[in-house]
Amino acid sequence: MCHIPVFCWISAAVLEKMLSQAESGEIPKTLTQMYTHFLILQTNIKHQKDYEKKVTDEDMVLKLGKLAFQQLMKGNLIFYDEDLRECGIAVTEAAVYSGLCTQIFREELGLYQGKVFCFVHLSLQEHLAALYVHLSFTVKRRNVFDQTIQRWLSKIFNQKKYNSLSELHQSALKNALKSENGHLDLFLRFLLGLSVESNQTLLGKLLTQTGNCSYNIEKTVQFIKQKIRENRSPEKSINLFHCLNELGDDSLIQEIQDYLKSGEIRETKLSSSQWSALVYVLLTSEQKMDVFDLKQFNGAQHTADDVLQNLLPVVKESRSVRLCGCNLTAQSCESLSSVL
């Protein structure tokens, strides 16, 4: 994400504020923490502006969250003033939150310039949408996925009442996995991350009510691990490991790192979830892989073709790959060609 200018701006804004404070708190370790800090920062900036209105930060965040969620479910990145009004947002109010919602202009049908709106970045929209879903459930005990009057929503999520946050999360997980283009992946990470105690404490600085969020995180963790085991594609499992990271569980990752440090990785028969964990570790490693040597992972427990197939996401991201001495067969050519 460091290649994304907006993310660099968000990170810099948050870290500058935190590092400049004498009693600075813990530096964000997850994406949810980073974006929640940024949201708090933006509301503080709003207070410095000459604007008085009978709308609290809490009300505005929930209104923006509702707008973000509805438009995300519709697949809209750009929306109109009537969409704002539907969520109870006045155009003047939206302008005050310039860091979150900005006004842009575009020419429509070549006849006139219509006023349209968008969030500064899709990730901000996804974070606000997740916050809206989370607070709707924990504060109002309302599952916004069950809005039967909105047909577009019922097509994506099962219309079912959830008695616990765990059930809501499991439903969100299932539906995110069904998405072919992964458009709910980041939303899911934020939704899970917001349930963690450290993020609940952060939200307390912004909201008077954060609701009752006590639930069995381990139940959700085990559900994610089950989905990793069921998912044969390490590439599709990457986001599930990001989700585990948001929940503070690194058991699978630690397992693989131990194998790598001991050099036993070649002699170990890896399960599908361990292959996915290996891909995640290699892709998120601080060491830049200018040359990825496949032979380092070839062993007696797996054929060279299987090793290549499981590590294709890593091959795809590497600048160059050394394949000599790996005993690859013609079976691997199709996979290699798709990556190249």
Short mmCIF file of C-alpha atoms in Angstrom, two decimals:
data_model
loop_
_atom_site.label_atom_id
_atom_site.label_comp_id
_atom_site.label_asym_id
_atom_site.label_seq_id
_atom_site.Cartn_x
_atom_site.Cartn_y
_atom_site.Cartn_z
CA MET A 1 0.00 0.00 0.00
CA CYS A 2 3.03 2.27 0.27
CA HIS A 3 2.80 2.68 -3.52
CA ILE A 4 -0.60 4.39 -3.08
CA PRO A 5 -0.16 8.16 -2.57
CA VAL A 6 -3.37 8.53 -0.54
CA PHE A 7 -2.28 5.80 1.87
CA CYS A 8 1.11 7.53 2.29
CA TRP A 9 -0.75 10.76 3.09
CA ILE A 10 -2.95 9.00 5.68
CA SER A 11 0.03 7.27 7.30
CA ALA A 12 2.10 10.47 7.38
CA ALA A 13 -0.77 12.48 8.89
CA VAL A 14 -1.37 9.91 11.63
CA LEU A 15 2.29 9.27 12.47
CA GLU A 16 3.17 12.98 12.48
CA LYS A 17 0.43 13.61 15.04
CA MET A 18 1.31 10.61 17.21
CA LEU A 19 5.07 11.14 17.16
CA SER A 20 4.69 14.83 18.00
CA GLN A 21 2.79 14.08 21.20
CA ALA A 22 4.86 13.67 24.35
CA GLU A 23 2.43 11.10 25.70
CA SER A 24 2.04 9.41 22.33
CA GLY A 25 0.12 6.16 22.33
CA GLU A 26 0.96 2.92 20.63
CA ILE A 27 1.96 3.26 16.97
CA PRO A 28 -0.73 1.65 14.74
CA LYS A 29 0.05 -1.95 13.88
CA THR A 30 -2.99 -2.72 11.75
CA LEU A 31 -4.85 -1.01 8.96
CA THR A 32 -7.96 -0.55 11.11
CA GLN A 33 -5.96 1.25 13.80
CA MET A 34 -4.37 3.53 11.20
CA TYR A 35 -7.68 4.51 9.61
CA THR A 36 -9.46 4.96 12.95
CA HIS A 37 -6.70 7.32 14.08
CA PHE A 38 -7.09 9.19 10.79
CA LEU A 39 -10.85 9.55 11.31
CA ILE A 40 -10.25 11.03 14.78
CA LEU A 41 -7.66 13.37 13.27
CA GLN A 42 -10.10 14.59 10.62
CA THR A 43 -12.82 15.36 13.17
CA ASN A 44 -10.27 17.37 15.17
CA ILE A 45 -9.39 19.35 12.03
CA LYS A 46 -13.09 20.12 11.56
CA HIS A 47 -13.17 21.75 15.00
CA GLN A 48 -10.59 24.27 13.82
CA LYS A 49 -12.88 25.50 11.05
CA ASP A 50 -15.34 28.34 11.43
CA TYR A 51 -18.47 26.22 11.27
CA GLU A 52 -21.32 25.94 13.73
CA LYS A 53 -24.16 23.56 13.19
CA LYS A 54 -26.41 21.41 15.32
CA VAL A 55 -24.70 18.22 14.26
CA THR A 56 -22.25 16.30 16.44
CA ASP A 57 -19.17 14.44 15.24
CA GLU A 58 -20.98 11.23 16.13
CA ASP A 59 -24.00 12.09 14.00
CA MET A 60 -21.83 13.15 11.06
CA VAL A 61 -19.66 10.01 11.19
CA LEU A 62 -22.76 7.79 11.26
CA LYS A 63 -24.32 9.71 8.37
CA LEU A 64 -21.14 9.45 6.31
CA GLY A 65 -20.91 5.78 7.29
CA LYS A 66 -24.44 5.12 6.07
CA LEU A 67 -23.67 6.89 2.80
CA ALA A 68 -20.41 4.94 2.44
CA PHE A 69 -22.10 1.59 3.12
CA GLN A 70 -25.05 2.12 0.79
CA GLN A 71 -22.85 3.28 -2.07
CA LEU A 72 -20.30 0.49 -1.48
CA MET A 73 -23.02 -2.14 -1.71
CA LYS A 74 -24.26 -0.54 -4.92
CA GLY A 75 -20.72 -0.46 -6.26
CA ASN A 76 -20.76 3.33 -6.58
CA LEU A 77 -17.62 5.44 -6.18
CA ILE A 78 -19.38 8.63 -7.25
CA PHE A 79 -22.73 9.85 -5.95
CA TYR A 80 -25.04 12.85 -6.08
CA ASP A 81 -26.48 15.43 -3.70
CA GLU A 82 -29.74 13.44 -3.51
CA ASP A 83 -27.72 10.49 -2.15
CA LEU A 84 -26.34 12.80 0.55
CA ARG A 85 -29.79 14.12 1.41
CA GLU A 86 -31.12 10.55 1.66
CA CYS A 87 -28.60 9.98 4.48
CA GLY A 88 -29.45 13.29 6.15
CA ILE A 89 -26.30 15.11 5.01
CA ALA A 90 -26.40 18.73 3.88
CA VAL A 91 -23.90 19.70 1.19
CA THR A 92 -22.43 22.38 3.47
CA GLU A 93 -21.81 19.76 6.17
CA ALA A 94 -20.02 17.46 3.73
CA ALA A 95 -17.73 20.29 2.69
CA VAL A 96 -16.55 20.71 6.30
CA TYR A 97 -15.25 17.15 6.34
CA SER A 98 -12.93 17.90 3.44
CA GLY A 99 -10.53 15.14 4.44
CA LEU A 100 -13.25 12.51 4.20
CA CYS A 101 -15.70 13.69 1.58
CA THR A 102 -14.68 16.02 -1.22
CA GLN A 103 -16.64 17.76 -3.93
CA ILE A 104 -15.67 17.12 -7.53
CA PHE A 105 -17.11 18.22 -10.84
CA ARG A 106 -17.54 16.32 -14.05
CA GLU A 107 -19.22 16.97 -17.34
CA GLU A 108 -22.36 14.92 -17.89
CA LEU A 109 -23.53 14.11 -21.41
CA GLY A 110 -21.56 17.15 -22.59
CA LEU A 111 -24.50 19.43 -21.71
CA TYR A 112 -23.67 20.75 -18.26
CA GLN A 113 -21.36 20.34 -15.31
CA GLY A 114 -23.17 18.41 -12.63
CA LYS A 115 -22.13 18.50 -8.98
CA VAL A 116 -21.08 15.06 -7.83
CA PHE A 117 -19.31 13.70 -4.75
CA CYS A 118 -16.89 10.96 -3.80
CA PHE A 119 -14.73 9.90 -0.88
CA VAL A 120 -11.08 10.88 -1.15
CA HIS A 121 -10.21 7.19 -1.55
CA LEU A 122 -12.16 3.95 -1.73
CA SER A 123 -10.39 2.65 1.41
CA LEU A 124 -11.83 5.56 3.42
CA GLN A 125 -15.29 4.69 2.13
CA GLU A 126 -14.73 1.04 3.13
CA HIS A 127 -13.59 2.01 6.64
CA LEU A 128 -16.61 4.27 7.22
CA ALA A 129 -18.95 1.60 5.81
CA ALA A 130 -17.51 -0.99 8.20
CA LEU A 131 -17.83 1.44 11.12
CA TYR A 132 -21.49 2.01 10.25
CA VAL A 133 -22.23 -1.73 10.11
CA HIS A 134 -20.35 -2.32 13.38
CA LEU A 135 -22.05 0.49 15.32
CA SER A 136 -25.50 -0.35 13.93
CA PHE A 137 -25.14 -3.81 15.41
CA THR A 138 -23.36 -3.06 18.71
CA VAL A 139 -25.26 0.12 19.62
CA LYS A 140 -28.69 -0.31 18.00
CA ARG A 141 -28.68 -4.13 17.76
CA ARG A 142 -29.66 -3.68 14.13
CA ASN A 143 -28.25 -5.70 11.29
CA VAL A 144 -28.07 -3.35 8.31
CA PHE A 145 -27.65 -6.36 6.01
CA ASP A 146 -31.33 -7.14 6.66
CA GLN A 147 -32.83 -4.13 4.91
CA THR A 148 -35.40 -6.12 2.92
CA ILE A 149 -36.75 -3.02 1.19
CA GLN A 150 -33.44 -2.65 -0.60
CA ARG A 151 -33.36 -5.43 -3.18
CA TRP A 152 -29.78 -4.81 -4.21
CA LEU A 153 -28.68 -5.60 -0.67
CA SER A 154 -30.68 -8.79 -0.33
CA LYS A 155 -28.94 -10.21 -3.39
CA ILE A 156 -25.57 -9.94 -1.71
CA PHE A 157 -26.30 -10.88 1.90
CA ASN A 158 -28.57 -13.55 3.32
CA GLN A 159 -31.58 -12.03 5.05
CA LYS A 160 -31.14 -13.47 8.49
CA LYS A 161 -31.12 -12.00 11.98
CA TYR A 162 -27.83 -12.40 13.81
CA ASN A 163 -27.81 -12.77 17.58
CA SER A 164 -24.07 -12.27 18.02
CA LEU A 165 -21.25 -10.32 16.45
CA SER A 166 -19.57 -13.63 15.60
CA GLU A 167 -22.51 -14.67 13.42
CA LEU A 168 -22.52 -11.29 11.69
CA HIS A 169 -18.77 -11.59 11.01
CA GLN A 170 -19.11 -15.13 9.67
CA SER A 171 -21.81 -14.00 7.27
CA ALA A 172 -19.63 -11.11 6.09
CA LEU A 173 -16.70 -13.51 5.64
CA LYS A 174 -18.73 -15.91 3.52
CA ASN A 175 -20.00 -13.17 1.27
CA ALA A 176 -16.59 -11.57 0.86
CA LEU A 177 -15.21 -14.94 -0.26
CA LYS A 178 -17.98 -15.24 -2.85
CA SER A 179 -16.93 -11.97 -4.45
CA GLU A 180 -14.93 -12.71 -7.60
CA ASN A 181 -13.23 -9.33 -7.74
CA GLY A 182 -12.58 -9.06 -3.99
CA HIS A 183 -14.49 -5.76 -3.66
CA LEU A 184 -15.50 -6.57 -0.06
CA ASP A 185 -12.03 -7.66 1.13
CA LEU A 186 -10.91 -4.40 2.74
CA PHE A 187 -14.39 -3.73 4.13
CA LEU A 188 -14.22 -7.14 5.82
CA ARG A 189 -10.79 -6.42 7.34
CA PHE A 190 -12.07 -3.16 8.81
CA LEU A 191 -15.27 -4.77 10.10
CA LEU A 192 -13.33 -7.47 11.96
CA GLY A 193 -10.66 -5.07 13.19
CA LEU A 194 -13.21 -2.70 14.74
CA SER A 195 -14.28 -5.43 17.18
CA VAL A 196 -10.81 -5.62 18.78
CA GLU A 197 -10.52 -4.02 22.22
CA SER A 198 -7.74 -1.58 21.25
CA ASN A 199 -9.89 -0.18 18.45
CA GLN A 200 -12.90 0.01 20.76
CA THR A 201 -10.80 2.21 23.05
CA LEU A 202 -9.90 4.42 20.09
CA LEU A 203 -13.55 4.75 19.06
CA GLY A 204 -14.31 5.95 22.59
CA LYS A 205 -12.37 9.13 21.77
CA LEU A 206 -14.74 9.82 18.90
CA LEU A 207 -18.10 8.41 19.96
CA THR A 208 -20.13 8.59 23.15
CA GLN A 209 -21.59 5.14 22.43
CA THR A 210 -19.59 2.23 21.06
CA GLY A 211 -21.99 -0.46 22.20
CA ASN A 212 -21.42 -3.85 23.75
CA CYS A 213 -18.73 -5.58 21.75
CA SER A 214 -17.86 -8.51 24.00
CA TYR A 215 -17.77 -11.57 21.81
CA ASN A 216 -15.71 -14.68 21.20
CA ILE A 217 -12.85 -13.60 18.94
CA GLU A 218 -11.44 -17.14 19.01
CA LYS A 219 -14.64 -18.41 17.40
CA THR A 220 -14.13 -16.01 14.48
CA VAL A 221 -10.41 -16.88 14.28
CA GLN A 222 -11.18 -20.61 14.01
CA PHE A 223 -13.81 -19.90 11.35
CA ILE A 224 -11.24 -17.96 9.28
CA LYS A 225 -8.69 -20.77 9.64
CA GLN A 226 -11.31 -23.27 8.47
CA LYS A 227 -11.93 -21.13 5.37
CA ILE A 228 -8.17 -20.99 4.72
CA ARG A 229 -8.04 -24.80 4.87
CA GLU A 230 -11.01 -25.08 2.49
CA ASN A 231 -9.63 -22.55 0.02
CA ARG A 232 -7.19 -24.23 -2.35
CA SER A 233 -5.92 -20.96 -3.79
CA PRO A 234 -3.18 -19.37 -1.64
CA GLU A 235 -3.74 -16.13 -3.55
CA LYS A 236 -7.38 -15.93 -2.45
CA SER A 237 -6.38 -16.70 1.14
CA ILE A 238 -4.13 -13.65 1.45
CA ASN A 239 -6.96 -11.43 2.68
CA LEU A 240 -7.94 -14.03 5.27
CA PHE A 241 -4.44 -13.77 6.76
CA HIS A 242 -4.82 -9.99 6.79
CA CYS A 243 -8.06 -10.59 8.72
CA LEU A 244 -6.24 -12.80 11.24
CA ASN A 245 -3.66 -10.06 11.63
CA GLU A 246 -6.44 -7.55 12.38
CA LEU A 247 -7.71 -9.91 15.11
CA GLY A 248 -4.22 -10.30 16.57
CA ASP A 249 -3.74 -13.98 15.69
CA ASP A 250 -0.42 -14.94 14.10
CA SER A 251 -0.22 -18.64 15.05
CA LEU A 252 -0.15 -19.94 11.44
CA ILE A 253 2.37 -17.28 10.43
CA GLN A 254 4.63 -18.07 13.39
CA GLU A 255 4.54 -21.75 12.46
CA ILE A 256 5.86 -21.01 8.96
CA GLN A 257 8.44 -18.52 10.19
CA ASP A 258 9.83 -21.19 12.51
CA TYR A 259 10.15 -23.60 9.57
CA LEU A 260 11.92 -20.93 7.53
CA LYS A 261 14.37 -20.04 10.32
CA SER A 262 15.23 -23.68 11.02
CA GLY A 263 15.60 -24.53 7.33
CA GLU A 264 13.07 -27.36 7.67
CA ILE A 265 10.68 -25.89 5.13
CA ARG A 266 11.91 -28.18 2.33
CA GLU A 267 11.47 -31.34 4.38
CA THR A 268 8.05 -30.52 5.78
CA LYS A 269 4.82 -31.70 4.18
CA LEU A 270 2.79 -28.52 4.20
CA SER A 271 -0.99 -28.44 4.43
CA SER A 272 -3.05 -26.12 2.21
CA SER A 273 -3.34 -23.58 5.02
CA GLN A 274 0.43 -23.72 5.60
CA TRP A 275 1.08 -23.09 1.90
CA SER A 276 -1.20 -20.07 2.11
CA ALA A 277 0.65 -18.90 5.22
CA LEU A 278 3.99 -19.30 3.42
CA VAL A 279 2.75 -17.18 0.51
CA TYR A 280 1.56 -14.51 2.95
CA VAL A 281 4.90 -14.49 4.81
CA LEU A 282 6.93 -14.22 1.60
CA LEU A 283 4.73 -11.49 0.13
CA THR A 284 4.75 -9.38 3.30
CA SER A 285 8.45 -9.89 4.06
CA GLU A 286 10.54 -6.74 4.52
CA GLN A 287 13.22 -8.29 2.35
CA LYS A 288 12.87 -7.33 -1.31
CA MET A 289 12.85 -10.39 -3.52
CA ASP A 290 14.83 -9.31 -6.57
CA VAL A 291 15.45 -12.98 -7.32
CA PHE A 292 13.11 -15.66 -6.02
CA ASP A 293 14.82 -19.06 -5.95
CA LEU A 294 12.18 -21.76 -6.19
CA LYS A 295 14.72 -24.49 -5.40
CA GLN A 296 14.86 -23.31 -1.78
CA PHE A 297 11.37 -24.75 -1.28
CA ASN A 298 11.67 -27.95 -3.31
CA GLY A 299 11.89 -31.11 -1.25
CA ALA A 300 10.98 -34.76 -1.11
CA GLN A 301 7.52 -34.07 0.32
CA HIS A 302 6.15 -32.19 -2.71
CA THR A 303 6.66 -32.34 -6.47
CA ALA A 304 8.30 -29.33 -8.10
CA ASP A 305 5.09 -28.67 -10.04
CA ASP A 306 3.07 -28.55 -6.80
CA VAL A 307 5.57 -26.19 -5.19
CA LEU A 308 5.40 -23.82 -8.17
CA GLN A 309 1.59 -23.96 -8.26
CA ASN A 310 1.34 -23.08 -4.56
CA LEU A 311 3.90 -20.29 -4.78
CA LEU A 312 2.61 -18.69 -8.01
CA PRO A 313 1.47 -15.48 -6.22
CA VAL A 314 5.07 -15.00 -5.01
CA VAL A 315 6.49 -15.73 -8.46
CA LYS A 316 4.11 -13.14 -9.88
CA GLU A 317 5.37 -10.42 -7.53
CA SER A 318 9.08 -11.22 -7.88
CA ARG A 319 11.26 -9.26 -10.29
CA SER A 320 12.93 -12.45 -11.50
CA VAL A 321 12.70 -16.15 -10.67
CA ARG A 322 15.37 -18.83 -10.69
CA LEU A 323 13.88 -22.12 -11.88
CA CYS A 324 17.00 -24.11 -12.84
CA GLY A 325 17.49 -27.43 -11.09
CA CYS A 326 13.86 -27.58 -9.96
CA ASN A 327 12.85 -30.50 -12.23
CA LEU A 328 9.73 -28.76 -13.47
CA THR A 329 7.65 -30.58 -16.07
CA ALA A 330 5.57 -29.35 -19.01
CA GLN A 331 2.63 -29.26 -16.61
CA SER A 332 4.02 -26.03 -15.12
CA CYS A 333 4.33 -24.18 -18.42
CA GLU A 334 0.71 -23.04 -18.52
CA SER A 335 0.88 -21.67 -14.98
CA LEU A 336 4.17 -19.94 -15.69
CA SER A 337 2.88 -18.38 -18.91
CA SER A 338 -0.14 -16.91 -17.12
CA VAL A 339 2.15 -15.31 -14.53
CA LEU A 340 4.65 -14.01 -17.10
#
